[in-house]
mmCIF file with all atom_site columns, C-alpha atoms in Angstrom:
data_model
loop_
_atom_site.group_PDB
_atom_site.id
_atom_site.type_symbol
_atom_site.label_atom_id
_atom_site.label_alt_id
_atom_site.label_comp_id
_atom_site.label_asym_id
_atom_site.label_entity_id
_atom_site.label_seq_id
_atom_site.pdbx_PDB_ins_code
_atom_site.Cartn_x
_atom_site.Cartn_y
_atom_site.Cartn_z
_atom_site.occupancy
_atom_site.B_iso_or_equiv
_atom_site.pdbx_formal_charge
_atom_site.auth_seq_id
_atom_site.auth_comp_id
_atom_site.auth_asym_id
_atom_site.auth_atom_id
_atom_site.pdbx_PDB_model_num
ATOM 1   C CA . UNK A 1 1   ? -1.425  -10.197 -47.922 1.00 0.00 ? 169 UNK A CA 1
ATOM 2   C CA . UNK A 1 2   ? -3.021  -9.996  -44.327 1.00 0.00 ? 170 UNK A CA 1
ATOM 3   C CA . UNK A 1 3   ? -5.026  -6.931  -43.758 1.00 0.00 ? 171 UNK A CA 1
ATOM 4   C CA . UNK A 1 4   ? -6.259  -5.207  -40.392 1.00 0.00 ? 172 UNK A CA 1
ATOM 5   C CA . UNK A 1 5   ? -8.735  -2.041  -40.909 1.00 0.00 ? 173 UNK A CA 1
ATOM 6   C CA . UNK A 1 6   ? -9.657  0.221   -38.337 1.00 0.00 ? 174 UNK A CA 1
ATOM 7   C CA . UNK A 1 7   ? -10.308 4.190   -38.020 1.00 0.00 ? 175 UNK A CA 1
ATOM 8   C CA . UNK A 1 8   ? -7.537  5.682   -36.978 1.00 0.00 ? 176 UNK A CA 1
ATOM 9   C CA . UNK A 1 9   ? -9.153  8.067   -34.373 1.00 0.00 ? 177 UNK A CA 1
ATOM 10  C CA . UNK A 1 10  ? -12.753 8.723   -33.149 1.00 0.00 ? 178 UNK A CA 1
ATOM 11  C CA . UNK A 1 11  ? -14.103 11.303  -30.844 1.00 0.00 ? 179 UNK A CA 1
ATOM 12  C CA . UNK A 1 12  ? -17.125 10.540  -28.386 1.00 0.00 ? 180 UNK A CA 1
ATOM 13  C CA . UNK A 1 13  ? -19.138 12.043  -25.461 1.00 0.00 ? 181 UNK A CA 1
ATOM 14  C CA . UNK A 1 14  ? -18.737 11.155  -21.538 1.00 0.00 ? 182 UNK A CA 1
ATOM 15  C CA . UNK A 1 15  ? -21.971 9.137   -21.335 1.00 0.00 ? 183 UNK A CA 1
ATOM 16  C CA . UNK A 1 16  ? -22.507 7.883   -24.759 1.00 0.00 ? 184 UNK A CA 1
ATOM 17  C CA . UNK A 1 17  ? -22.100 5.274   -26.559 1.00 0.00 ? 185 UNK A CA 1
ATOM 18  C CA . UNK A 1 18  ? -19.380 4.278   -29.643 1.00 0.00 ? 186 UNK A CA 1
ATOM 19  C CA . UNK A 1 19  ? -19.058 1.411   -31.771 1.00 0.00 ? 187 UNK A CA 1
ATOM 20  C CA . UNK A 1 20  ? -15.611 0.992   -33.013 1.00 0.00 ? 188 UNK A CA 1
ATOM 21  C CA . UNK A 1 21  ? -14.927 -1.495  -36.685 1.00 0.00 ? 189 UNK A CA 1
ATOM 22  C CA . UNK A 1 22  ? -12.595 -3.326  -37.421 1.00 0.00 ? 190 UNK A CA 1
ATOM 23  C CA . UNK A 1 23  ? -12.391 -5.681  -40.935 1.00 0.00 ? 191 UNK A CA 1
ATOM 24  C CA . UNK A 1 24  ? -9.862  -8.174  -41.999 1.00 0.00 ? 192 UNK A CA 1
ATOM 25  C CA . UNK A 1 25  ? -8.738  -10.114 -44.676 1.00 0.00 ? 193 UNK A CA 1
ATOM 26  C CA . UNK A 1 26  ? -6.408  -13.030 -43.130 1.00 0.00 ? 194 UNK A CA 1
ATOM 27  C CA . UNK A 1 27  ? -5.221  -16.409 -44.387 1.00 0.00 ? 195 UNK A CA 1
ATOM 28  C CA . UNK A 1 28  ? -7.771  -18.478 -42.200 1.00 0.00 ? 196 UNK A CA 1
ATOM 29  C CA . UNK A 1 29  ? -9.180  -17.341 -38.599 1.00 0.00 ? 197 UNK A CA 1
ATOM 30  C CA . UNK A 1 30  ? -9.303  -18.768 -35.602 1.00 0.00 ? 198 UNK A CA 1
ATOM 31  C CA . UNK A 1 31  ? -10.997 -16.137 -33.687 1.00 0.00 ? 199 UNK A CA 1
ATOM 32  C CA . UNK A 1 32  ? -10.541 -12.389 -32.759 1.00 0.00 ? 200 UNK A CA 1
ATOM 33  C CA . UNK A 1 33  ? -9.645  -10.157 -30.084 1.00 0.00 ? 201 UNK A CA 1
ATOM 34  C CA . UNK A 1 34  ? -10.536 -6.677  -28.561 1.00 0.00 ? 202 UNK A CA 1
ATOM 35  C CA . UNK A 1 35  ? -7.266  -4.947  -26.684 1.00 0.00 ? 203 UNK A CA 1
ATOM 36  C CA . UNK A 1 36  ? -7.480  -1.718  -24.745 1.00 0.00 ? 204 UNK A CA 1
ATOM 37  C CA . UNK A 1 37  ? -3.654  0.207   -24.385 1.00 0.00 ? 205 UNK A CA 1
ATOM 38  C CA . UNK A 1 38  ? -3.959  3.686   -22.680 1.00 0.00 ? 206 UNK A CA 1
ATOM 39  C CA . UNK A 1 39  ? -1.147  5.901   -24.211 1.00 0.00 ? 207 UNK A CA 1
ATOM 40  C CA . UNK A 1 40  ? 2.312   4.783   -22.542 1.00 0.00 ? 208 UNK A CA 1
ATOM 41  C CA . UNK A 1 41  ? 1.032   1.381   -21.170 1.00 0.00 ? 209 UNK A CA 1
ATOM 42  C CA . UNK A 1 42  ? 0.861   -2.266  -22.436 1.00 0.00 ? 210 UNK A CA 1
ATOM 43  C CA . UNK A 1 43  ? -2.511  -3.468  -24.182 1.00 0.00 ? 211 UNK A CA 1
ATOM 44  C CA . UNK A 1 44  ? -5.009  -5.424  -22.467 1.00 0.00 ? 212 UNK A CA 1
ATOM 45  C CA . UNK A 1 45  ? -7.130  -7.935  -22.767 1.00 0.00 ? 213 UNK A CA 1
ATOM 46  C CA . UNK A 1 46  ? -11.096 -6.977  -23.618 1.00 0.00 ? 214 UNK A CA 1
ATOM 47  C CA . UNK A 1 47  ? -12.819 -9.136  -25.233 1.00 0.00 ? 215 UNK A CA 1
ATOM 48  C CA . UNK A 1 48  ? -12.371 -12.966 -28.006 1.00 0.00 ? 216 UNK A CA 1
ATOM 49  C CA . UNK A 1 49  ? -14.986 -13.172 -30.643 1.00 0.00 ? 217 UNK A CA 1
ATOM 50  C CA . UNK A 1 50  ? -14.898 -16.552 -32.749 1.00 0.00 ? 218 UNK A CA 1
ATOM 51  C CA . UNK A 1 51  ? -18.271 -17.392 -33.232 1.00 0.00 ? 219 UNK A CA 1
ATOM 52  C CA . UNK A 1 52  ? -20.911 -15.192 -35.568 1.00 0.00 ? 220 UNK A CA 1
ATOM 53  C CA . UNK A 1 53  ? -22.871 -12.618 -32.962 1.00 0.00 ? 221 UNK A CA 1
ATOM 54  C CA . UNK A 1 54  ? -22.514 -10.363 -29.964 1.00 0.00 ? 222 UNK A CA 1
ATOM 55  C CA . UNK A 1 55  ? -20.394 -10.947 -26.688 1.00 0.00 ? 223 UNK A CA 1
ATOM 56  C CA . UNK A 1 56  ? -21.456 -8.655  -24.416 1.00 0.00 ? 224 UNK A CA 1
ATOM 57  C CA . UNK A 1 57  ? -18.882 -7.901  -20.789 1.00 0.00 ? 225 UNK A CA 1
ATOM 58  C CA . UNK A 1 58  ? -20.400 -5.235  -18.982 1.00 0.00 ? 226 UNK A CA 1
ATOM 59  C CA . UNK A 1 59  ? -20.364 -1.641  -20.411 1.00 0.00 ? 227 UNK A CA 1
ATOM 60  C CA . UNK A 1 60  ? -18.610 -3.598  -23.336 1.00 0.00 ? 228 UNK A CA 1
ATOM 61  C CA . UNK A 1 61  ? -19.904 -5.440  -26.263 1.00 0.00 ? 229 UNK A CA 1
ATOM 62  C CA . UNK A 1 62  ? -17.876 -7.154  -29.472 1.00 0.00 ? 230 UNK A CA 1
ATOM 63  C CA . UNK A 1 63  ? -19.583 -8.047  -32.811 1.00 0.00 ? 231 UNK A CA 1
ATOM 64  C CA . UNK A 1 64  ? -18.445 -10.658 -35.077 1.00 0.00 ? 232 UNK A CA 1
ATOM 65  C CA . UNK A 1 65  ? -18.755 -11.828 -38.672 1.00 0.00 ? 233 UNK A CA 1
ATOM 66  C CA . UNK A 1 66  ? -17.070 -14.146 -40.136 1.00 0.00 ? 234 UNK A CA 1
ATOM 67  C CA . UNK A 1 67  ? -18.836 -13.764 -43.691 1.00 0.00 ? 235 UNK A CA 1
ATOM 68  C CA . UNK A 1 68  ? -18.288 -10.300 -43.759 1.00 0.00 ? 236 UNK A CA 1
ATOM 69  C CA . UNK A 1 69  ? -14.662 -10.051 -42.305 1.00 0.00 ? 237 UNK A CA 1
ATOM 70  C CA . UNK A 1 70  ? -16.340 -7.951  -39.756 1.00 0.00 ? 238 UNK A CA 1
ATOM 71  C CA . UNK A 1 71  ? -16.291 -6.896  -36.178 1.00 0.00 ? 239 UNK A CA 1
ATOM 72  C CA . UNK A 1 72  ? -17.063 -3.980  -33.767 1.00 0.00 ? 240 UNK A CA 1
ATOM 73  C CA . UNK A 1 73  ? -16.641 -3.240  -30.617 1.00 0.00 ? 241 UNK A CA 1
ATOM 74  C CA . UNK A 1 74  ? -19.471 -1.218  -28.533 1.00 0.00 ? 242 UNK A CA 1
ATOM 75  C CA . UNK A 1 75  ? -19.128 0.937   -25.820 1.00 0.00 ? 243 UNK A CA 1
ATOM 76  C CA . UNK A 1 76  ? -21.731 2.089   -23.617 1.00 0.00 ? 244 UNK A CA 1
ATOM 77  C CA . UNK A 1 77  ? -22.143 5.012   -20.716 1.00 0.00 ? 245 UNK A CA 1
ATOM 78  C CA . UNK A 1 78  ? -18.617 6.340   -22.003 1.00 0.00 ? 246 UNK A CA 1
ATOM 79  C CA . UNK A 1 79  ? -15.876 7.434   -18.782 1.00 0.00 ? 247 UNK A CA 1
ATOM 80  C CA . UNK A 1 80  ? -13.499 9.887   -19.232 1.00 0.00 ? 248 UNK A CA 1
ATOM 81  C CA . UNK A 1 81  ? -10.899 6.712   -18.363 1.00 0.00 ? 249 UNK A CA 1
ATOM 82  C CA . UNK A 1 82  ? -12.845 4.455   -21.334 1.00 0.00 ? 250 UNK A CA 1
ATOM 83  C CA . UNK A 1 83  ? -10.195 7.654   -23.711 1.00 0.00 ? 251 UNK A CA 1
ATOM 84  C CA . UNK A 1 84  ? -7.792  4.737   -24.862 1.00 0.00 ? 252 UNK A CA 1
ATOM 85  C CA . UNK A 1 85  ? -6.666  2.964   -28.306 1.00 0.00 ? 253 UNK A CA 1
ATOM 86  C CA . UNK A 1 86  ? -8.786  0.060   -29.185 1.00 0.00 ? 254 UNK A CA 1
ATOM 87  C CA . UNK A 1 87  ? -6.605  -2.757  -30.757 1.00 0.00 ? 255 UNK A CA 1
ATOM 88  C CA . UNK A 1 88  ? -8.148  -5.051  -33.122 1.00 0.00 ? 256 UNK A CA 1
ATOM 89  C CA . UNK A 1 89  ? -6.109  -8.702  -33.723 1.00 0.00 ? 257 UNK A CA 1
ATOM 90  C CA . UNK A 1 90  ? -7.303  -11.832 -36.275 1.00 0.00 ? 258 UNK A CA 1
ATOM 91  C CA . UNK A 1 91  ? -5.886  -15.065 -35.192 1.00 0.00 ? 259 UNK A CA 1
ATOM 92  C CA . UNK A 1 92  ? -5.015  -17.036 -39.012 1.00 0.00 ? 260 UNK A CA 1
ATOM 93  C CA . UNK A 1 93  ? -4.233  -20.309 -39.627 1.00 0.00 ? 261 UNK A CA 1
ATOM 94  C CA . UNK A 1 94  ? -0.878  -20.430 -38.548 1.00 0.00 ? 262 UNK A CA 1
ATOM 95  C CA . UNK A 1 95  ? -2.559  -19.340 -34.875 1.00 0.00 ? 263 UNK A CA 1
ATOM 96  C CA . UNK A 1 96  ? -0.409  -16.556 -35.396 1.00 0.00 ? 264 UNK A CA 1
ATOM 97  C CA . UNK A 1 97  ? -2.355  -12.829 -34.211 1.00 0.00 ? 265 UNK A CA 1
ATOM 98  C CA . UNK A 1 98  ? -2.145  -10.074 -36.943 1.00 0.00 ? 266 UNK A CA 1
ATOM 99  C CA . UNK A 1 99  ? -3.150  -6.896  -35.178 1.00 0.00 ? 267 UNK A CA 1
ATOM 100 C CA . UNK A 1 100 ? -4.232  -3.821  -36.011 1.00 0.00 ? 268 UNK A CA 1
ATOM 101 C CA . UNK A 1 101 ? -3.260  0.175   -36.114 1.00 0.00 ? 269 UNK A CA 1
ATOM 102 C CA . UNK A 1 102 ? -5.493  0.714   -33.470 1.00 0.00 ? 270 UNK A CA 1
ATOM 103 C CA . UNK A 1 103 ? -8.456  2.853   -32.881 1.00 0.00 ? 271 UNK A CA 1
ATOM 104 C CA . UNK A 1 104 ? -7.118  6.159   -30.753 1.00 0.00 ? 272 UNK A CA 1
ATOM 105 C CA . UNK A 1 105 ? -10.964 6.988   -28.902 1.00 0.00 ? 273 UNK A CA 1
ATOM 106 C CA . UNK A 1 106 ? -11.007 10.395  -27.493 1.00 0.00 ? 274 UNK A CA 1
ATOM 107 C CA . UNK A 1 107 ? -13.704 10.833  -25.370 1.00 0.00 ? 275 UNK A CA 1
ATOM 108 C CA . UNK A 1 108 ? -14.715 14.860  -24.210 1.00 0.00 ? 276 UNK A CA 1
ATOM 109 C CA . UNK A 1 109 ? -16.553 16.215  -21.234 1.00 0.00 ? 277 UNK A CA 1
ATOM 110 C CA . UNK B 2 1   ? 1.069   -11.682 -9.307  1.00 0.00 ? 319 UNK B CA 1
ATOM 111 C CA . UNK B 2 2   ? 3.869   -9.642  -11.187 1.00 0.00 ? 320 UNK B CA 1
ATOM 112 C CA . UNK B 2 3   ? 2.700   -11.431 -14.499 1.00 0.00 ? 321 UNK B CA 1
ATOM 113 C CA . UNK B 2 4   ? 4.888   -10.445 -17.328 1.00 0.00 ? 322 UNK B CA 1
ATOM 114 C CA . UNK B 2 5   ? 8.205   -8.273  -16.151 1.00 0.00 ? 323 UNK B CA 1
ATOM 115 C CA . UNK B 2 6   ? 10.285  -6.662  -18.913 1.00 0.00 ? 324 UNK B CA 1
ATOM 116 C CA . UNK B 2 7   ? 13.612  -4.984  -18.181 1.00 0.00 ? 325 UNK B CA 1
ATOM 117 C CA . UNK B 2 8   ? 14.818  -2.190  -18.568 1.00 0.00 ? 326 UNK B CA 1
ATOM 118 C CA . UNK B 2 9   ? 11.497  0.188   -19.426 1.00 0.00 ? 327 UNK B CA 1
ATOM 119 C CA . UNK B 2 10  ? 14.207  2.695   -21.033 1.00 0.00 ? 328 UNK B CA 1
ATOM 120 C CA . UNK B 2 11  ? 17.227  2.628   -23.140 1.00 0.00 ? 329 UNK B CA 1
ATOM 121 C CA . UNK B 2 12  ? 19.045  4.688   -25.078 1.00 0.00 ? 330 UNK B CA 1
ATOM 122 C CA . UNK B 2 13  ? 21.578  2.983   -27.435 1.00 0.00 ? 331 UNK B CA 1
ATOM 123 C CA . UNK B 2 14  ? 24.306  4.116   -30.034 1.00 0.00 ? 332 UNK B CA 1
ATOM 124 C CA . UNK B 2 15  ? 24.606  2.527   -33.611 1.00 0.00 ? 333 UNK B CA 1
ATOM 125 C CA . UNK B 2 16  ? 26.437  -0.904  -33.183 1.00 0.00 ? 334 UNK B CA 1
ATOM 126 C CA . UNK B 2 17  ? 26.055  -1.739  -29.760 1.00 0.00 ? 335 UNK B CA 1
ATOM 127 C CA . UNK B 2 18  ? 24.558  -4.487  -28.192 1.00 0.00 ? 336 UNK B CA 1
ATOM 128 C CA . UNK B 2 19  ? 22.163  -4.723  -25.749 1.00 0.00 ? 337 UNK B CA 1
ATOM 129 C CA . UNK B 2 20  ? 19.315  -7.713  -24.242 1.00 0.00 ? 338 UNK B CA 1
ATOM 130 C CA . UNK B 2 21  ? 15.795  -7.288  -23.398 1.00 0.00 ? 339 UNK B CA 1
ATOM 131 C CA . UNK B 2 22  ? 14.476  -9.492  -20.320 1.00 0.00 ? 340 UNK B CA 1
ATOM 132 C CA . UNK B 2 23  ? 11.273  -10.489 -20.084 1.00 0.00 ? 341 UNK B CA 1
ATOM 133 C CA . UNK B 2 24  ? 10.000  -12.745 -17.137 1.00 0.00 ? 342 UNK B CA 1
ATOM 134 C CA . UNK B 2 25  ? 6.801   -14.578 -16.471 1.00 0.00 ? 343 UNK B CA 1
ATOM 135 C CA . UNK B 2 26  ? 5.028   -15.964 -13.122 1.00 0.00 ? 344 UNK B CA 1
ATOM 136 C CA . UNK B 2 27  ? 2.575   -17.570 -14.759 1.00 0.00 ? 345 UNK B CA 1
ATOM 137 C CA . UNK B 2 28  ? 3.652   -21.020 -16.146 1.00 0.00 ? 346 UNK B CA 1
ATOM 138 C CA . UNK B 2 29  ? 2.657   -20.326 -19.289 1.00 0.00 ? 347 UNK B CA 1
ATOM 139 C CA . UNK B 2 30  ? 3.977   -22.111 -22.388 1.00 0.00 ? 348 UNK B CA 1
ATOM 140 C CA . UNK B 2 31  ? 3.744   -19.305 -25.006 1.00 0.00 ? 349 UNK B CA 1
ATOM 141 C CA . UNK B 2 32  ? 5.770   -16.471 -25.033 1.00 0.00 ? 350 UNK B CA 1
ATOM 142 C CA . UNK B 2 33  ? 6.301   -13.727 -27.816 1.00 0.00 ? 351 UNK B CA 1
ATOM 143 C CA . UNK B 2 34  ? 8.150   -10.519 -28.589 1.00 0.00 ? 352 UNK B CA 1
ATOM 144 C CA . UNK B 2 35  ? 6.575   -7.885  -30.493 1.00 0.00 ? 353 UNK B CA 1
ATOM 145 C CA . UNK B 2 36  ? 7.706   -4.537  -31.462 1.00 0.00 ? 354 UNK B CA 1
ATOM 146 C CA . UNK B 2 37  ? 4.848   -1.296  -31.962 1.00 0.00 ? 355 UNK B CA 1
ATOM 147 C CA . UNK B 2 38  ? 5.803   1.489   -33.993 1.00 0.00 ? 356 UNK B CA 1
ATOM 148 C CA . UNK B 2 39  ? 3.696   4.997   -34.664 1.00 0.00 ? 357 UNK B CA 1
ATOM 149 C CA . UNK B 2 40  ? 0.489   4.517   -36.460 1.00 0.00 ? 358 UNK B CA 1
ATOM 150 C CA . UNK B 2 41  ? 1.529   0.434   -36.685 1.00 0.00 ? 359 UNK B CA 1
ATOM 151 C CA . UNK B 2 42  ? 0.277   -2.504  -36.220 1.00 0.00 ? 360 UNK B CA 1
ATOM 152 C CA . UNK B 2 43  ? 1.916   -4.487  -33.343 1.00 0.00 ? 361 UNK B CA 1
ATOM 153 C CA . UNK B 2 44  ? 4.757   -6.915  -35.138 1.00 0.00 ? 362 UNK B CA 1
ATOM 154 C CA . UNK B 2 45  ? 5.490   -10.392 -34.119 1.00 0.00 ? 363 UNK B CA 1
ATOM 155 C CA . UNK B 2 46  ? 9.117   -10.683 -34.122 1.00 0.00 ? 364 UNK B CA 1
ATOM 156 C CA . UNK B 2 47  ? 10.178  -13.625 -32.265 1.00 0.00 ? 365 UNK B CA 1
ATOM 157 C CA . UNK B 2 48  ? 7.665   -16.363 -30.208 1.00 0.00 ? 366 UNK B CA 1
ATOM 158 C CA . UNK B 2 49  ? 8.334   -19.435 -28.236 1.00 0.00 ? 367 UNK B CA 1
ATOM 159 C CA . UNK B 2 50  ? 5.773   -22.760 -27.584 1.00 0.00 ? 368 UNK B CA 1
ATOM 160 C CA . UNK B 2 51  ? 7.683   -24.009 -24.683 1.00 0.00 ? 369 UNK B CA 1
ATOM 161 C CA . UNK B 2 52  ? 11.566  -23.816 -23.388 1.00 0.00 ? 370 UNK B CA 1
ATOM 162 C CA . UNK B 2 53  ? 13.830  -24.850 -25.821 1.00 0.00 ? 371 UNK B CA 1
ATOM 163 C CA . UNK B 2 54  ? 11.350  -23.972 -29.121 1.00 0.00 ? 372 UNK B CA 1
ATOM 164 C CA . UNK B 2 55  ? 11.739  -20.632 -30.493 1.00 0.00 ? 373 UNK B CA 1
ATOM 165 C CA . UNK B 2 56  ? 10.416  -19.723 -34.001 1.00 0.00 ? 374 UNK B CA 1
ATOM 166 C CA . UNK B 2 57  ? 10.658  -16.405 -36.444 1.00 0.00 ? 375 UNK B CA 1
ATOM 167 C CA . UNK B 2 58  ? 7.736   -13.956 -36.675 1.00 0.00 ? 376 UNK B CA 1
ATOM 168 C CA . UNK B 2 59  ? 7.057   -11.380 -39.191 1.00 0.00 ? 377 UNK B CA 1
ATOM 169 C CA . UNK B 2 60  ? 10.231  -9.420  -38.622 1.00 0.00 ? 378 UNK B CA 1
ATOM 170 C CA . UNK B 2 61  ? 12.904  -10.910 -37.328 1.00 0.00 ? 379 UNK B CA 1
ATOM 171 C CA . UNK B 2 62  ? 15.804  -9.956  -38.572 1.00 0.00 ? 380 UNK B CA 1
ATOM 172 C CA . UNK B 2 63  ? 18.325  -8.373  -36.498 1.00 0.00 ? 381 UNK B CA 1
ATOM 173 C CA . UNK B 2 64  ? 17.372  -9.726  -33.480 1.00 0.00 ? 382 UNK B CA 1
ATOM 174 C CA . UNK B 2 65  ? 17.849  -13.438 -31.467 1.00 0.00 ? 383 UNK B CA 1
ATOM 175 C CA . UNK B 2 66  ? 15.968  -14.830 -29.175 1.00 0.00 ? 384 UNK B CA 1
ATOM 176 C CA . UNK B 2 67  ? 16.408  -17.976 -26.241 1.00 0.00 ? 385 UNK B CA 1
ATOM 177 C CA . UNK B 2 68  ? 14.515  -19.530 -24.037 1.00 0.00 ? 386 UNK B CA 1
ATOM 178 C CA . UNK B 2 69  ? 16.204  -21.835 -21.958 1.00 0.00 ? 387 UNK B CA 1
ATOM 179 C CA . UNK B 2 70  ? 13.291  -21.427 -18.726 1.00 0.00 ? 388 UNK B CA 1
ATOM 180 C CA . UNK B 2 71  ? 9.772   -21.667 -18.812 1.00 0.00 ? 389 UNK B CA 1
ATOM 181 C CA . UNK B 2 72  ? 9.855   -18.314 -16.934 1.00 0.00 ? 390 UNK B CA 1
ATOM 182 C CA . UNK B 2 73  ? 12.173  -16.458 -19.597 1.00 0.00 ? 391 UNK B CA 1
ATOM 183 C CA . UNK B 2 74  ? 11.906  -15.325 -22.783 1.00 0.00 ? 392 UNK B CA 1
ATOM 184 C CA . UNK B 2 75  ? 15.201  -12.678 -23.305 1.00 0.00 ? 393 UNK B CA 1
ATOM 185 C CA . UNK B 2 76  ? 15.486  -10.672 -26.694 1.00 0.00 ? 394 UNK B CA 1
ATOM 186 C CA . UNK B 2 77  ? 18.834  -9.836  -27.719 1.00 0.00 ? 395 UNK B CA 1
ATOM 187 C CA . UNK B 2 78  ? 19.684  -6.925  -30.577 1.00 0.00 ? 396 UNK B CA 1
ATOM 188 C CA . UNK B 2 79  ? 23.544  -7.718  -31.706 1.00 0.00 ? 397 UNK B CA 1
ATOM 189 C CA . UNK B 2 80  ? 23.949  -4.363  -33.796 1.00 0.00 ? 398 UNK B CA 1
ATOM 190 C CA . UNK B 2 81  ? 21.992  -1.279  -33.124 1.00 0.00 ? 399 UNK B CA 1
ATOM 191 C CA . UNK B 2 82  ? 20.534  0.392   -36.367 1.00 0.00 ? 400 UNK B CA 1
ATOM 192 C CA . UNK B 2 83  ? 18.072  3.354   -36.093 1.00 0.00 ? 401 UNK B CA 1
ATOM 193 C CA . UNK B 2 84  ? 15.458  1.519   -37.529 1.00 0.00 ? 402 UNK B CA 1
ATOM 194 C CA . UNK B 2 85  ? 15.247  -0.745  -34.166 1.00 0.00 ? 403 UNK B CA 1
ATOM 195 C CA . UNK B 2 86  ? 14.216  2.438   -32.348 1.00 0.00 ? 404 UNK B CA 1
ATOM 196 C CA . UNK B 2 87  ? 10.316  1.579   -31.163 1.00 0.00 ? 405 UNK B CA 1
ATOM 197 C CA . UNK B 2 88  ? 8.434   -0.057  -28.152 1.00 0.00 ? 406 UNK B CA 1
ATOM 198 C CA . UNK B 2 89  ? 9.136   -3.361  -27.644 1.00 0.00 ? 407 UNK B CA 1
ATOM 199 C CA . UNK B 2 90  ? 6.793   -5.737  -25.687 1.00 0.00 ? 408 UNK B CA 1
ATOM 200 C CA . UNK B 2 91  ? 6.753   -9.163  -24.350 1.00 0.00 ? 409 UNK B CA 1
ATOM 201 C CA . UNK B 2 92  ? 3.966   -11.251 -24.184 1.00 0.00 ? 410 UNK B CA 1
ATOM 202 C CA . UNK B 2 93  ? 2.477   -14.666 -22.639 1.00 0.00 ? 411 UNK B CA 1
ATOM 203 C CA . UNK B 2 94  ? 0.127   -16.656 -22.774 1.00 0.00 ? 412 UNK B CA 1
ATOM 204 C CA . UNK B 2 95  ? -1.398  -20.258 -21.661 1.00 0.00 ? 413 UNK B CA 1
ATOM 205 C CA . UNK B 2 96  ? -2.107  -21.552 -25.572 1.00 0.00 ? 414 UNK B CA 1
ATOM 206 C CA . UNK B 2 97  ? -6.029  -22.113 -25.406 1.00 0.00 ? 415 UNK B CA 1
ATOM 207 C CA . UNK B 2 98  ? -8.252  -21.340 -27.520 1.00 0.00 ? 416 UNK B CA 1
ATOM 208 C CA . UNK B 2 99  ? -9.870  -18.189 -26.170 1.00 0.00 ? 417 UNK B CA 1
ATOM 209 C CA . UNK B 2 100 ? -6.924  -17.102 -23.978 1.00 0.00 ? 418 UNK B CA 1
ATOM 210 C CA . UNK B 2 101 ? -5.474  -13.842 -23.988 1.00 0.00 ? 419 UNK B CA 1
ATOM 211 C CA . UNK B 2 102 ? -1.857  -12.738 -23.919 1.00 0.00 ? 420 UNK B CA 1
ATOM 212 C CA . UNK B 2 103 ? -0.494  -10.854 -21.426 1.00 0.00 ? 421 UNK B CA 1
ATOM 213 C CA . UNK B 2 104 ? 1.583   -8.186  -21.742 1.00 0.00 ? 422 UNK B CA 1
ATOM 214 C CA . UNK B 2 105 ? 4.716   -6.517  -20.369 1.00 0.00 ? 423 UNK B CA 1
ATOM 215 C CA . UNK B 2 106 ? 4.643   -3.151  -19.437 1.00 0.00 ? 424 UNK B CA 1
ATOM 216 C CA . UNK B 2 107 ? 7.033   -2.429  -22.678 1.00 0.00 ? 425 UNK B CA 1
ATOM 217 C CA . UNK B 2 108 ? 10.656  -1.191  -23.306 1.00 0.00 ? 426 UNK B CA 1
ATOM 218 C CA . UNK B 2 109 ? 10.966  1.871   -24.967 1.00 0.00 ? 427 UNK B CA 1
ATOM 219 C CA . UNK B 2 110 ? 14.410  1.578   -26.955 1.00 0.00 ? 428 UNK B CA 1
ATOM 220 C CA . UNK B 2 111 ? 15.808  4.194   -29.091 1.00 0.00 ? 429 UNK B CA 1
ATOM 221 C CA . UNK B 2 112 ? 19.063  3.766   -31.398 1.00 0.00 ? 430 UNK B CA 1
ATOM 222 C CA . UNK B 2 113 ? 21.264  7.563   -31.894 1.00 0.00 ? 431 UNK B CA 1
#
């Protein structure tokens, strides 16, 4: 079967930083995505990883390894607003996105 | 730019009715998908379309029927209310390339008494 891992909650400080992972196990890839969805609100669009290495998009960063089934995503100079679910989704061979529980980031003061 | 539009944001449904979820685009894209998000899950495809007149089944489709006659419109129809419809339900869109997004709709929160 198809497979999305992520933590189910982390806790951070205004003004760090926090690296968020996500591995998969998918029939095929074709490339993955980062989505942000505040509690109550639709997802959004962060960041597409489909080669090996690091896209970096401002205060954001995503990680990506396709050997490893592996990606993070980094987040620098924390906000209060940055307190969010991080949605991980794999792309497989039937272009099809398989997504993720979701990473609930709780970010204190 | 209203970008993806569902309607209505709230329902509240009894067991065995019948009810349609709109969703609207502005953006000309092709692809358009329904997915439903429950508590500590995964989003679920459940319906998706590559272009008007081309719908196709997702990973959990059953109970639910989809059309897309319009580029613009992508409407998701539930013929008989169970309980275990109750969740968020969001549309989607996007242009088809490579390393383009999909957009969402703001969601409709459905529950089934």
């Amino acid at each position: 079967g198809q497979n999305i891992d992520q933590p189910t909650e982390m806790t951070a400080t205004e003004g760090a930083i926090v690296q968020i992972n996500c591995t998969y196990q998918t029939s095929g890839f074709n490339g993955l995505f980062w989505y942000q969805q505040h509690a109550g609100e639709a997802p959004t669009f962060l960041s597409y990883n489909v080669l090996d290495g690091l896209e970096e998009k401002g205060r954001f960063s995503s990680f990506l390894s396709r050997s490893k089934g592996y990606s993070y995503l980094l987040l620098k100079e924390l906000q209060m607003k940055d307190s969010a679910s991080y949605l991980c989704a794999v792309r497989d061979s039937n272009y099809q996105l398989i997504w993720g529980a979701g990473t609930k980031l709780i970010i204190k003061p | 730019n209203a970008g993806v539009t569902q309607t209505p944001k709230f329902r509240i449904l009894k067991i065995g009715q019948s009810m349609t979820l709109q969703c609207a685009q502005d953006m000309n894209h092709n692809y358009m998908y329904w997915y439903r998000q429950d508590p500590g899950m995964g989003l679920k495809l459940i319906y998706y379309s590559v272009g008007a007149g081309i719908t196709d089944k997702g990973e959990v489709p059953n109970g639910y029927n989809v059309s897309r006659s319009t580029t613009e419109d992508f409407p998701l129809r539930l013929e008989l209310a169970a309980p275990s419809q109750t969740s968020v339900y969001f549309c989607a869109s996007s242009s088809g390339g490579e390393s383009q997004p999909q957009h969402f709709g703001d969601g409709t929160r459905l529950s089934i008494l």
